[in-house]
Short mmCIF file of C-alpha atoms and ligand atoms in Angstrom, two decimals:
data_model
loop_
_atom_site.label_atom_id
_atom_site.label_comp_id
_atom_site.label_asym_id
_atom_site.label_seq_id
_atom_site.Cartn_x
_atom_site.Cartn_y
_atom_site.Cartn_z
CA MET A 1 28.62 3.12 -9.21
CA PRO A 2 29.42 -0.48 -8.31
CA GLY A 3 30.66 -1.19 -4.79
CA PHE A 4 31.41 -4.71 -6.00
CA GLU A 5 34.57 -3.39 -7.63
CA LEU A 6 36.15 -2.52 -4.30
CA PHE A 7 35.60 -5.47 -2.06
CA GLY A 8 38.13 -6.83 0.37
CA ASP A 9 39.34 -7.43 3.90
CA LEU A 10 36.84 -5.12 5.63
CA GLU A 11 33.92 -6.98 4.07
CA ARG A 12 35.52 -10.37 4.80
CA LYS A 13 36.03 -9.50 8.47
CA GLU A 14 32.40 -8.48 8.97
CA VAL A 15 31.11 -11.64 7.25
CA ASN A 16 33.47 -13.82 9.29
CA ASP A 17 32.04 -12.37 12.53
CA VAL A 18 28.67 -13.76 11.43
CA LEU A 19 30.06 -17.10 10.28
CA ASP A 20 31.98 -17.52 13.56
CA ASN A 21 28.84 -17.46 15.68
CA GLY A 22 26.53 -18.98 13.06
CA VAL A 23 23.53 -16.71 13.64
CA LEU A 24 22.54 -15.84 10.09
CA MET A 25 19.18 -14.32 11.04
CA ARG A 26 18.76 -10.73 12.12
CA TYR A 27 16.17 -11.34 14.85
CA GLY A 28 16.39 -13.50 17.99
CA PHE A 29 19.06 -16.01 19.09
CA ASP A 30 20.44 -13.38 21.50
CA GLY A 31 22.53 -15.84 23.52
CA MET A 32 24.45 -17.26 20.55
CA ARG A 33 25.45 -13.99 18.84
CA ASN A 34 28.41 -12.86 20.91
CA GLY A 35 27.06 -9.35 20.60
CA HIS A 36 26.93 -9.33 16.80
CA TRP A 37 23.86 -7.55 15.40
CA LYS A 38 25.01 -6.64 11.90
CA SER A 39 21.58 -5.55 10.60
CA LYS A 40 20.97 -3.30 13.60
CA GLU A 41 24.46 -1.85 13.29
CA LEU A 42 23.96 -1.18 9.59
CA GLU A 43 20.60 0.48 10.33
CA SER A 44 22.30 2.85 12.79
CA ALA A 45 25.10 3.60 10.33
CA LEU A 46 22.53 4.38 7.63
CA GLN A 47 20.53 6.64 9.99
CA ASN A 48 23.71 8.61 10.23
CA THR A 49 24.39 8.56 6.47
CA PHE A 50 20.84 9.68 5.66
CA GLN A 51 20.42 12.00 8.66
CA ALA A 52 17.08 10.29 9.26
CA ASN A 53 15.34 9.10 12.42
CA HIS A 54 14.54 5.59 11.18
CA VAL A 55 15.94 3.01 8.79
CA GLN A 56 14.46 -0.43 8.17
CA LEU A 57 16.63 -2.85 6.22
CA VAL A 58 14.84 -5.23 3.84
CA SER A 59 15.78 -7.89 1.31
CA SER A 60 16.02 -5.71 -1.82
CA GLY A 61 15.38 -2.27 -3.26
CA THR A 62 12.20 -3.56 -4.90
CA ALA A 63 11.03 -4.81 -1.49
CA ALA A 64 11.92 -1.40 -0.03
CA VAL A 65 9.55 0.35 -2.44
CA SER A 66 6.70 -2.08 -1.72
CA VAL A 67 7.28 -1.93 2.04
CA ALA A 68 7.47 1.89 1.99
CA LEU A 69 4.15 2.18 0.15
CA ALA A 70 2.47 -0.47 2.30
CA SER A 71 3.72 1.19 5.49
CA ALA A 72 1.97 4.41 4.49
CA GLY A 73 -1.24 2.55 3.67
CA VAL A 74 -1.06 2.48 -0.14
CA GLY A 75 -2.86 -0.56 -1.58
CA ALA A 76 -5.59 -1.96 -3.81
CA GLY A 77 -6.90 0.49 -6.38
CA ASP A 78 -4.74 3.41 -5.24
CA GLU A 79 -2.86 5.27 -7.95
CA VAL A 80 0.85 5.94 -7.64
CA ILE A 81 2.38 8.43 -10.07
CA MET A 82 5.81 7.35 -11.34
CA PRO A 83 8.19 8.28 -14.20
CA THR A 84 8.50 6.60 -17.62
CA PHE A 85 12.27 6.41 -17.12
CA THR A 86 13.17 4.15 -14.20
CA PHE A 87 13.90 0.51 -13.49
CA VAL A 88 11.13 -2.11 -13.92
CA ALA A 89 11.17 -2.50 -10.11
CA SER A 90 9.11 0.70 -9.78
CA PHE A 91 5.90 -0.66 -11.29
CA GLU A 92 6.53 -4.17 -9.92
CA ALA A 93 6.63 -2.82 -6.37
CA ILE A 94 3.40 -0.84 -6.89
CA MET A 95 1.53 -3.71 -8.54
CA LEU A 96 2.52 -6.17 -5.79
CA LEU A 97 0.18 -4.19 -3.51
CA GLY A 98 -2.69 -4.19 -6.01
CA ALA A 99 -2.08 -0.50 -6.63
CA ILE A 100 -1.96 1.13 -10.07
CA PRO A 101 1.20 2.64 -11.55
CA VAL A 102 0.43 5.88 -13.41
CA LEU A 103 3.36 6.61 -15.72
CA VAL A 104 4.09 10.22 -16.62
CA ASP A 105 6.72 12.14 -18.57
CA ILE A 106 10.16 13.15 -17.37
CA ASP A 107 12.02 16.40 -18.07
CA ASP A 108 15.66 17.35 -18.64
CA THR A 109 16.56 16.38 -15.05
CA LEU A 110 15.79 12.80 -16.23
CA GLY A 111 13.29 12.73 -13.36
CA LEU A 112 9.54 13.39 -12.99
CA ASN A 113 8.22 16.41 -14.88
CA PRO A 114 6.19 18.37 -12.27
CA GLU A 115 3.64 19.58 -14.86
CA ALA A 116 3.03 15.98 -15.97
CA VAL A 117 2.58 14.94 -12.34
CA LYS A 118 -0.01 17.68 -11.75
CA ALA A 119 -1.95 16.67 -14.85
CA ALA A 120 -2.07 13.02 -13.73
CA ILE A 121 -3.61 13.58 -10.28
CA THR A 122 -7.08 12.05 -9.81
CA PRO A 123 -9.20 11.40 -6.70
CA LYS A 124 -7.54 7.95 -6.54
CA THR A 125 -3.96 9.27 -6.42
CA LYS A 126 -2.28 8.43 -3.11
CA ALA A 127 1.41 8.91 -3.77
CA VAL A 128 4.01 10.39 -6.08
CA MET A 129 7.06 8.22 -6.48
CA VAL A 130 10.04 10.22 -7.61
CA VAL A 131 12.94 8.13 -8.92
CA GLN A 132 16.34 9.78 -8.54
CA MET A 133 17.79 8.21 -11.66
CA CYS A 134 21.46 7.88 -12.52
CA GLY A 135 22.82 9.64 -9.46
CA SER A 136 20.87 12.90 -9.67
CA MET A 137 17.44 14.25 -8.80
CA ALA A 138 14.17 15.58 -10.15
CA ASN A 139 12.84 19.07 -9.40
CA MET A 140 12.26 18.34 -5.72
CA THR A 141 10.94 21.76 -4.72
CA ALA A 142 8.13 21.62 -7.28
CA LEU A 143 7.28 18.01 -6.43
CA GLN A 144 7.20 18.74 -2.69
CA ASP A 145 4.85 21.67 -3.33
CA ILE A 146 2.53 19.56 -5.49
CA CYS A 147 2.38 16.82 -2.88
CA LYS A 148 1.68 19.27 -0.08
CA GLU A 149 -1.07 21.06 -2.04
CA ASN A 150 -2.77 17.81 -2.97
CA ASN A 151 -2.17 15.94 0.28
CA LEU A 152 -0.15 13.20 -1.43
CA LEU A 153 2.69 11.09 -0.11
CA LEU A 154 6.09 11.75 -1.64
CA VAL A 155 8.08 8.52 -1.90
CA GLU A 156 11.68 8.76 -3.09
CA ASP A 157 13.32 5.87 -4.89
CA ALA A 158 16.96 6.83 -4.37
CA CYS A 159 18.33 3.39 -5.26
CA GLN A 160 20.71 4.89 -7.85
CA ALA A 161 21.57 8.06 -5.98
CA ILE A 162 23.06 7.20 -2.60
CA GLY A 163 25.43 10.01 -1.63
CA GLY A 164 23.62 12.72 -3.63
CA THR A 165 22.11 15.71 -1.81
CA PHE A 166 19.52 18.45 -2.29
CA ASN A 167 19.93 21.66 -0.26
CA GLY A 168 22.36 19.70 1.89
CA LYS A 169 19.89 16.88 2.63
CA PRO A 170 20.73 13.35 1.50
CA LEU A 171 18.58 12.15 -1.40
CA GLY A 172 16.19 9.54 -0.02
CA SER A 173 15.62 11.55 3.17
CA ILE A 174 13.55 14.32 1.58
CA GLY A 175 10.23 12.61 0.84
CA ASP A 176 7.90 11.06 3.43
CA LEU A 177 9.68 7.78 2.78
CA GLY A 178 12.89 6.95 0.91
CA CYS A 179 14.03 3.68 -0.64
CA PHE A 180 17.50 2.30 -1.31
CA SER A 181 18.91 -0.81 -2.97
CA PHE A 182 22.13 -2.58 -2.05
CA ASP A 183 22.08 -5.07 -4.91
CA PHE A 184 25.34 -6.09 -6.54
CA VAL A 185 25.60 -3.16 -8.97
CA LYS A 186 24.68 -0.29 -6.66
CA THR A 187 27.18 2.19 -5.18
CA ILE A 188 27.35 0.17 -1.97
CA THR A 189 26.29 -3.44 -1.97
CA CYS A 190 25.12 -6.13 0.45
CA GLY A 191 24.97 -8.72 -2.37
CA GLU A 192 21.21 -8.26 -2.12
CA GLY A 193 19.46 -5.82 0.19
CA GLY A 194 17.52 -2.61 0.53
CA ALA A 195 16.38 0.00 3.03
CA VAL A 196 13.34 2.10 3.86
CA VAL A 197 14.19 5.51 5.36
CA THR A 198 11.73 7.78 7.15
CA ASN A 199 11.35 10.35 9.90
CA ASN A 200 7.80 9.16 10.55
CA LYS A 201 7.73 6.77 13.51
CA GLU A 202 4.42 5.17 12.56
CA TYR A 203 5.60 4.38 9.03
CA TYR A 204 8.85 3.00 10.47
CA LEU A 205 7.09 0.68 12.92
CA ASN A 206 4.78 -0.46 10.15
CA ALA A 207 7.80 -1.20 7.93
CA ASP A 208 9.56 -3.04 10.78
CA HIS A 209 6.54 -5.27 11.42
CA TYR A 210 5.32 -5.69 7.83
CA SER A 211 8.73 -6.82 6.54
CA ASP A 212 8.80 -9.63 9.16
CA HIS A 213 5.37 -11.33 8.95
CA GLY A 214 3.73 -8.63 11.08
CA HIS A 215 5.84 -9.53 14.16
CA ASP A 216 5.64 -6.76 16.78
CA HIS A 217 9.27 -7.28 17.90
CA VAL A 218 8.36 -6.78 21.58
CA GLY A 219 10.39 -8.74 24.15
CA ASN A 220 13.02 -11.35 23.29
CA ASP A 221 10.91 -14.44 22.64
CA ARG A 222 10.04 -14.50 18.94
CA GLY A 223 7.52 -17.32 19.47
CA ALA A 224 5.54 -15.21 21.94
CA GLU A 225 5.31 -12.09 19.77
CA THR A 226 1.91 -10.93 18.57
CA HIS A 227 0.90 -9.80 15.08
CA PRO A 228 -0.94 -6.47 15.13
CA PHE A 229 -1.53 -6.80 11.37
CA LEU A 230 -0.73 -8.98 8.37
CA GLY A 231 2.82 -8.96 7.13
CA TYR A 232 5.18 -10.62 4.72
CA ASN A 233 8.82 -11.70 4.68
CA PHE A 234 11.17 -9.09 3.24
CA ARG A 235 13.94 -9.68 5.81
CA ILE A 236 17.62 -9.16 5.13
CA SER A 237 20.05 -11.78 6.47
CA GLU A 238 22.97 -11.07 8.80
CA LEU A 239 25.42 -12.22 6.11
CA HIS A 240 24.15 -9.61 3.69
CA ALA A 241 24.01 -6.89 6.33
CA ALA A 242 27.61 -7.67 7.33
CA VAL A 243 28.81 -6.93 3.79
CA GLY A 244 26.84 -3.66 3.77
CA LEU A 245 28.28 -2.64 7.14
CA ALA A 246 31.79 -2.76 5.69
CA GLN A 247 30.70 -1.00 2.50
CA VAL A 248 28.82 1.88 4.17
CA LYS A 249 32.00 2.89 5.98
CA ARG A 250 33.62 3.35 2.56
CA LEU A 251 30.79 5.41 1.04
CA PRO A 252 32.59 8.79 1.29
CA GLU A 253 35.62 7.23 -0.44
CA PHE A 254 33.38 5.78 -3.20
CA ILE A 255 31.59 9.11 -3.79
CA ALA A 256 34.91 10.98 -3.98
CA LEU A 257 36.19 8.50 -6.58
CA GLN A 258 32.97 8.83 -8.60
CA LYS A 259 33.22 12.62 -8.51
CA LYS A 260 36.85 12.59 -9.65
CA ASN A 261 36.19 10.24 -12.58
CA PHE A 262 32.94 11.99 -13.55
CA SER A 263 34.63 15.40 -13.59
CA ILE A 264 37.34 14.27 -16.01
CA LEU A 265 34.72 12.97 -18.47
CA LYS A 266 32.49 16.03 -18.13
CA GLU A 267 35.34 18.46 -18.67
CA ALA A 268 36.41 16.66 -21.84
CA LEU A 269 32.91 16.54 -23.36
CA SER A 270 32.17 20.16 -22.41
CA GLU A 271 34.43 21.18 -25.26
CA ILE A 272 31.95 19.85 -27.83
CA PRO A 273 29.26 22.53 -28.41
CA GLU A 274 26.67 19.99 -29.62
CA VAL A 275 26.84 18.08 -26.32
CA THR A 276 24.54 19.23 -23.50
CA PHE A 277 24.08 17.93 -19.97
CA ARG A 278 21.15 17.01 -17.76
CA THR A 279 19.80 19.76 -15.51
CA VAL A 280 20.71 19.35 -11.85
CA PRO A 281 18.24 21.44 -9.82
CA GLU A 282 19.72 24.43 -7.98
CA GLY A 283 20.87 23.30 -4.55
CA GLY A 284 21.40 19.76 -5.78
CA GLU A 285 24.63 17.79 -5.83
CA GLU A 286 24.81 14.55 -7.79
CA SER A 287 26.28 11.32 -6.43
CA TYR A 288 28.21 11.08 -9.72
CA ALA A 289 27.22 7.42 -10.10
CA PHE A 290 26.55 7.98 -13.83
CA PHE A 291 27.58 10.54 -16.41
CA ASN A 292 24.64 11.63 -18.58
CA PHE A 293 24.69 13.80 -21.67
CA PHE A 294 22.44 14.70 -24.60
CA LEU A 295 23.20 14.81 -28.32
CA PRO A 296 21.27 16.88 -30.90
CA ASP A 297 19.07 14.04 -32.21
CA ALA A 298 18.23 10.34 -31.92
CA GLU A 299 20.13 9.31 -35.03
CA THR A 300 23.39 10.90 -33.89
CA THR A 301 22.92 9.30 -30.49
CA ARG A 302 22.60 5.81 -31.98
CA GLY A 303 25.66 6.53 -34.13
CA VAL A 304 27.70 7.55 -31.08
CA ILE A 305 26.71 4.39 -29.21
CA LYS A 306 27.91 2.34 -32.18
CA GLU A 307 31.20 4.26 -32.29
CA PHE A 308 31.64 3.73 -28.54
CA GLN A 309 31.14 -0.01 -28.95
CA GLN A 310 33.63 -0.21 -31.81
CA ASN A 311 36.23 1.76 -29.85
CA GLY A 312 36.08 -0.08 -26.55
CA VAL A 313 34.07 2.54 -24.61
CA ASP A 314 31.95 0.13 -22.54
CA ALA A 315 29.20 0.65 -19.93
CA CYS A 316 27.40 3.43 -21.87
CA TRP A 317 23.76 3.10 -22.89
CA ASN A 318 21.04 4.86 -24.81
CA TYR A 319 18.00 3.83 -22.78
CA PHE A 320 15.63 4.45 -25.69
CA ASP A 321 16.59 1.03 -27.03
CA ASN A 322 16.98 -0.61 -23.61
CA ASN A 323 14.63 -3.25 -22.19
CA TRP A 324 15.01 -2.42 -18.52
CA HIS A 325 14.71 1.28 -17.98
CA TYR A 326 12.26 2.87 -20.38
CA ILE A 327 8.53 2.50 -21.10
CA ARG A 328 9.10 1.95 -24.85
CA LYS A 329 10.23 -1.66 -24.39
CA TRP A 330 7.99 -2.64 -21.48
CA ASP A 331 5.61 -4.78 -23.53
CA HIS A 332 5.14 -7.22 -20.65
CA LEU A 333 3.61 -4.36 -18.65
CA LYS A 334 1.53 -2.94 -21.50
CA ASP A 335 0.19 -6.43 -22.36
CA LEU A 336 -0.18 -7.42 -18.68
CA LYS A 337 1.71 -10.69 -19.09
CA SER A 338 1.18 -12.10 -15.61
CA LEU A 339 1.58 -15.67 -14.31
CA PHE A 340 -1.56 -15.24 -12.24
CA PRO A 341 -4.83 -13.34 -12.68
CA ILE A 342 -4.67 -9.57 -12.19
CA THR A 343 -7.61 -7.73 -10.62
CA GLU A 344 -10.10 -6.02 -12.93
CA GLU A 345 -9.31 -2.76 -11.13
CA VAL A 346 -5.63 -2.92 -12.09
CA LYS A 347 -6.44 -4.08 -15.64
CA LYS A 348 -8.74 -1.10 -16.12
CA GLY A 349 -6.28 1.17 -14.41
CA LEU A 350 -3.56 0.26 -16.90
CA GLU A 351 -5.65 0.52 -20.09
CA TYR A 352 -4.21 4.00 -20.69
CA LEU A 353 -0.88 2.40 -21.61
CA GLN A 354 -2.40 1.11 -24.88
CA THR A 355 -2.78 4.63 -26.23
CA LYS A 356 -0.85 7.13 -24.13
CA THR A 357 2.28 8.55 -25.76
CA PHE A 358 5.22 10.13 -24.02
CA GLU A 359 6.71 12.65 -26.48
CA LYS A 360 8.52 14.66 -23.82
CA SER A 361 10.20 11.56 -22.41
CA ASP A 362 11.07 10.34 -25.93
CA HIS A 363 12.59 13.75 -26.65
CA TYR A 364 15.05 13.39 -23.78
CA ILE A 365 15.67 9.65 -23.64
CA SER A 366 16.21 9.19 -27.39
CA ARG A 367 19.05 11.75 -27.24
CA ASN A 368 20.54 10.68 -23.93
CA ILE A 369 23.64 8.60 -23.29
CA SER A 370 24.22 7.36 -19.78
CA CYS A 371 27.66 6.06 -18.77
CA LEU A 372 28.40 4.12 -15.61
CA ILE A 373 31.16 5.67 -13.52
CA LYS A 374 33.47 2.96 -12.24
CA LEU A 375 35.48 3.21 -9.05
CA SER A 376 38.37 1.07 -10.20
CA TRP A 377 39.55 3.17 -13.16
CA THR A 378 42.99 4.73 -12.89
CA GLU A 379 43.29 8.40 -13.81
CA ALA A 380 45.11 7.42 -17.02
CA GLU A 381 42.26 5.06 -17.92
CA VAL A 382 39.63 7.76 -17.40
CA LYS A 383 41.61 10.23 -19.51
CA ASP A 384 42.02 7.67 -22.27
CA ARG A 385 38.28 6.95 -22.11
CA ALA A 386 37.48 10.67 -22.27
CA ALA A 387 39.64 11.08 -25.38
CA LYS A 388 37.98 8.08 -27.06
CA MET A 389 34.52 9.45 -26.23
CA VAL A 390 35.34 12.88 -27.65
CA ALA A 391 36.72 11.32 -30.86
CA ALA A 392 33.70 9.03 -31.27
CA ILE A 393 31.24 11.91 -30.79
CA LYS A 394 33.07 14.19 -33.25
CA GLN A 395 33.12 11.34 -35.76
CA SER A 396 29.32 10.97 -35.52
CA LEU A 397 28.28 14.63 -35.64
C1 PLP B 401 18.20 -1.25 -8.51
C2 PLP B 401 16.97 -0.44 -8.49
C3 PLP B 401 15.81 -0.88 -7.84
C4 PLP B 401 15.64 -2.26 -7.29
O1 PLP B 401 16.60 -2.73 -6.46
P1 PLP B 401 16.83 -4.30 -6.24
O2 PLP B 401 17.61 -4.30 -4.98
O3 PLP B 401 17.62 -4.79 -7.41
O4 PLP B 401 15.51 -4.94 -6.10
C5 PLP B 401 14.72 -0.03 -7.79
N1 PLP B 401 14.75 1.18 -8.35
C6 PLP B 401 15.83 1.63 -9.00
C7 PLP B 401 15.81 2.99 -9.60
C8 PLP B 401 16.97 0.83 -9.11
O5 PLP B 401 18.02 1.26 -9.79
#
């Protein structure tokens, strides 16, 4: 997945354009820029990539999720349904707004289980946040139907799935709002950065204003702009956008490399009958950012991870024992370890985490191994890796 592996002259040229005129901010300073508007250019390029009417760049993927929810009016006391398997950013972004994250089970897509989503809907539910984990997608048709029937927003966190599609549509452009991250380990990087994607003009204008202190961005005198509503600062800088502008042009090349490397690994492991693969919904095409497979039970899975480590197969994880991506180790959320007081509403709203269990998620995550697909591997290296993986798995079965 990491764009940081392939970084060179294109990126340097774009950054130097910014350094040459010295305007590091995305808004204003029109006279000094020599025509360089890297953030605006990257927004247009991404509109094209995502086949969407509007893109608002922000400072991170986490900011993108908060800005997306805020732009659609989600806030204090509202419930947002999200999966147990995701990055910690998901609940952080919800809680920043005073809203309540409602965690529910995943299925064998490694994304939201539609039945679990249905069961979690209450009169306070405002949005369903689907997280397109590890380069693929949840059952989007079922989730779209549930959201339509219950008049809920569908927000897509596609931070790990840029380049994936469902029925020909780019992931991140299917829900009411989509969110992307361009942090240093994502498929394309800005260093730090993120984007909100939507076809809804009102949400877009809200995101544009909210992410820049509520500025209305009318006219070309920043000091004279009005503030139709309260905002915050989630701006991206021109330096970061310049890096992303070079990277986005290489996205098709990155996805092709991911697919090639992924396919070699998948073909090799397909020969082991005990190995199964995540379900990719019909009509879906992965971004191939990660290679995910299941083993028969948790014990074998832990054994395989150990074998991988001893045999130099790096960048593979069993998220059951991982602090970042699965509910099991999120004690700081369950115990509400906050630097500052949290509202009674959110405290009450999260009490369920003391007792709720997630057997379905445990069933999949405890048996799952997720391997990062690197862009820089040679074909010989991938084949060698595939052989080592097969040997390690056979050893552990
Ligand atoms: C990386 C990531 C984020 C957060 O992105 P940052 O840019 O690091 O804030 C959010 N959700 C998912 C699924 C991610 O992988």
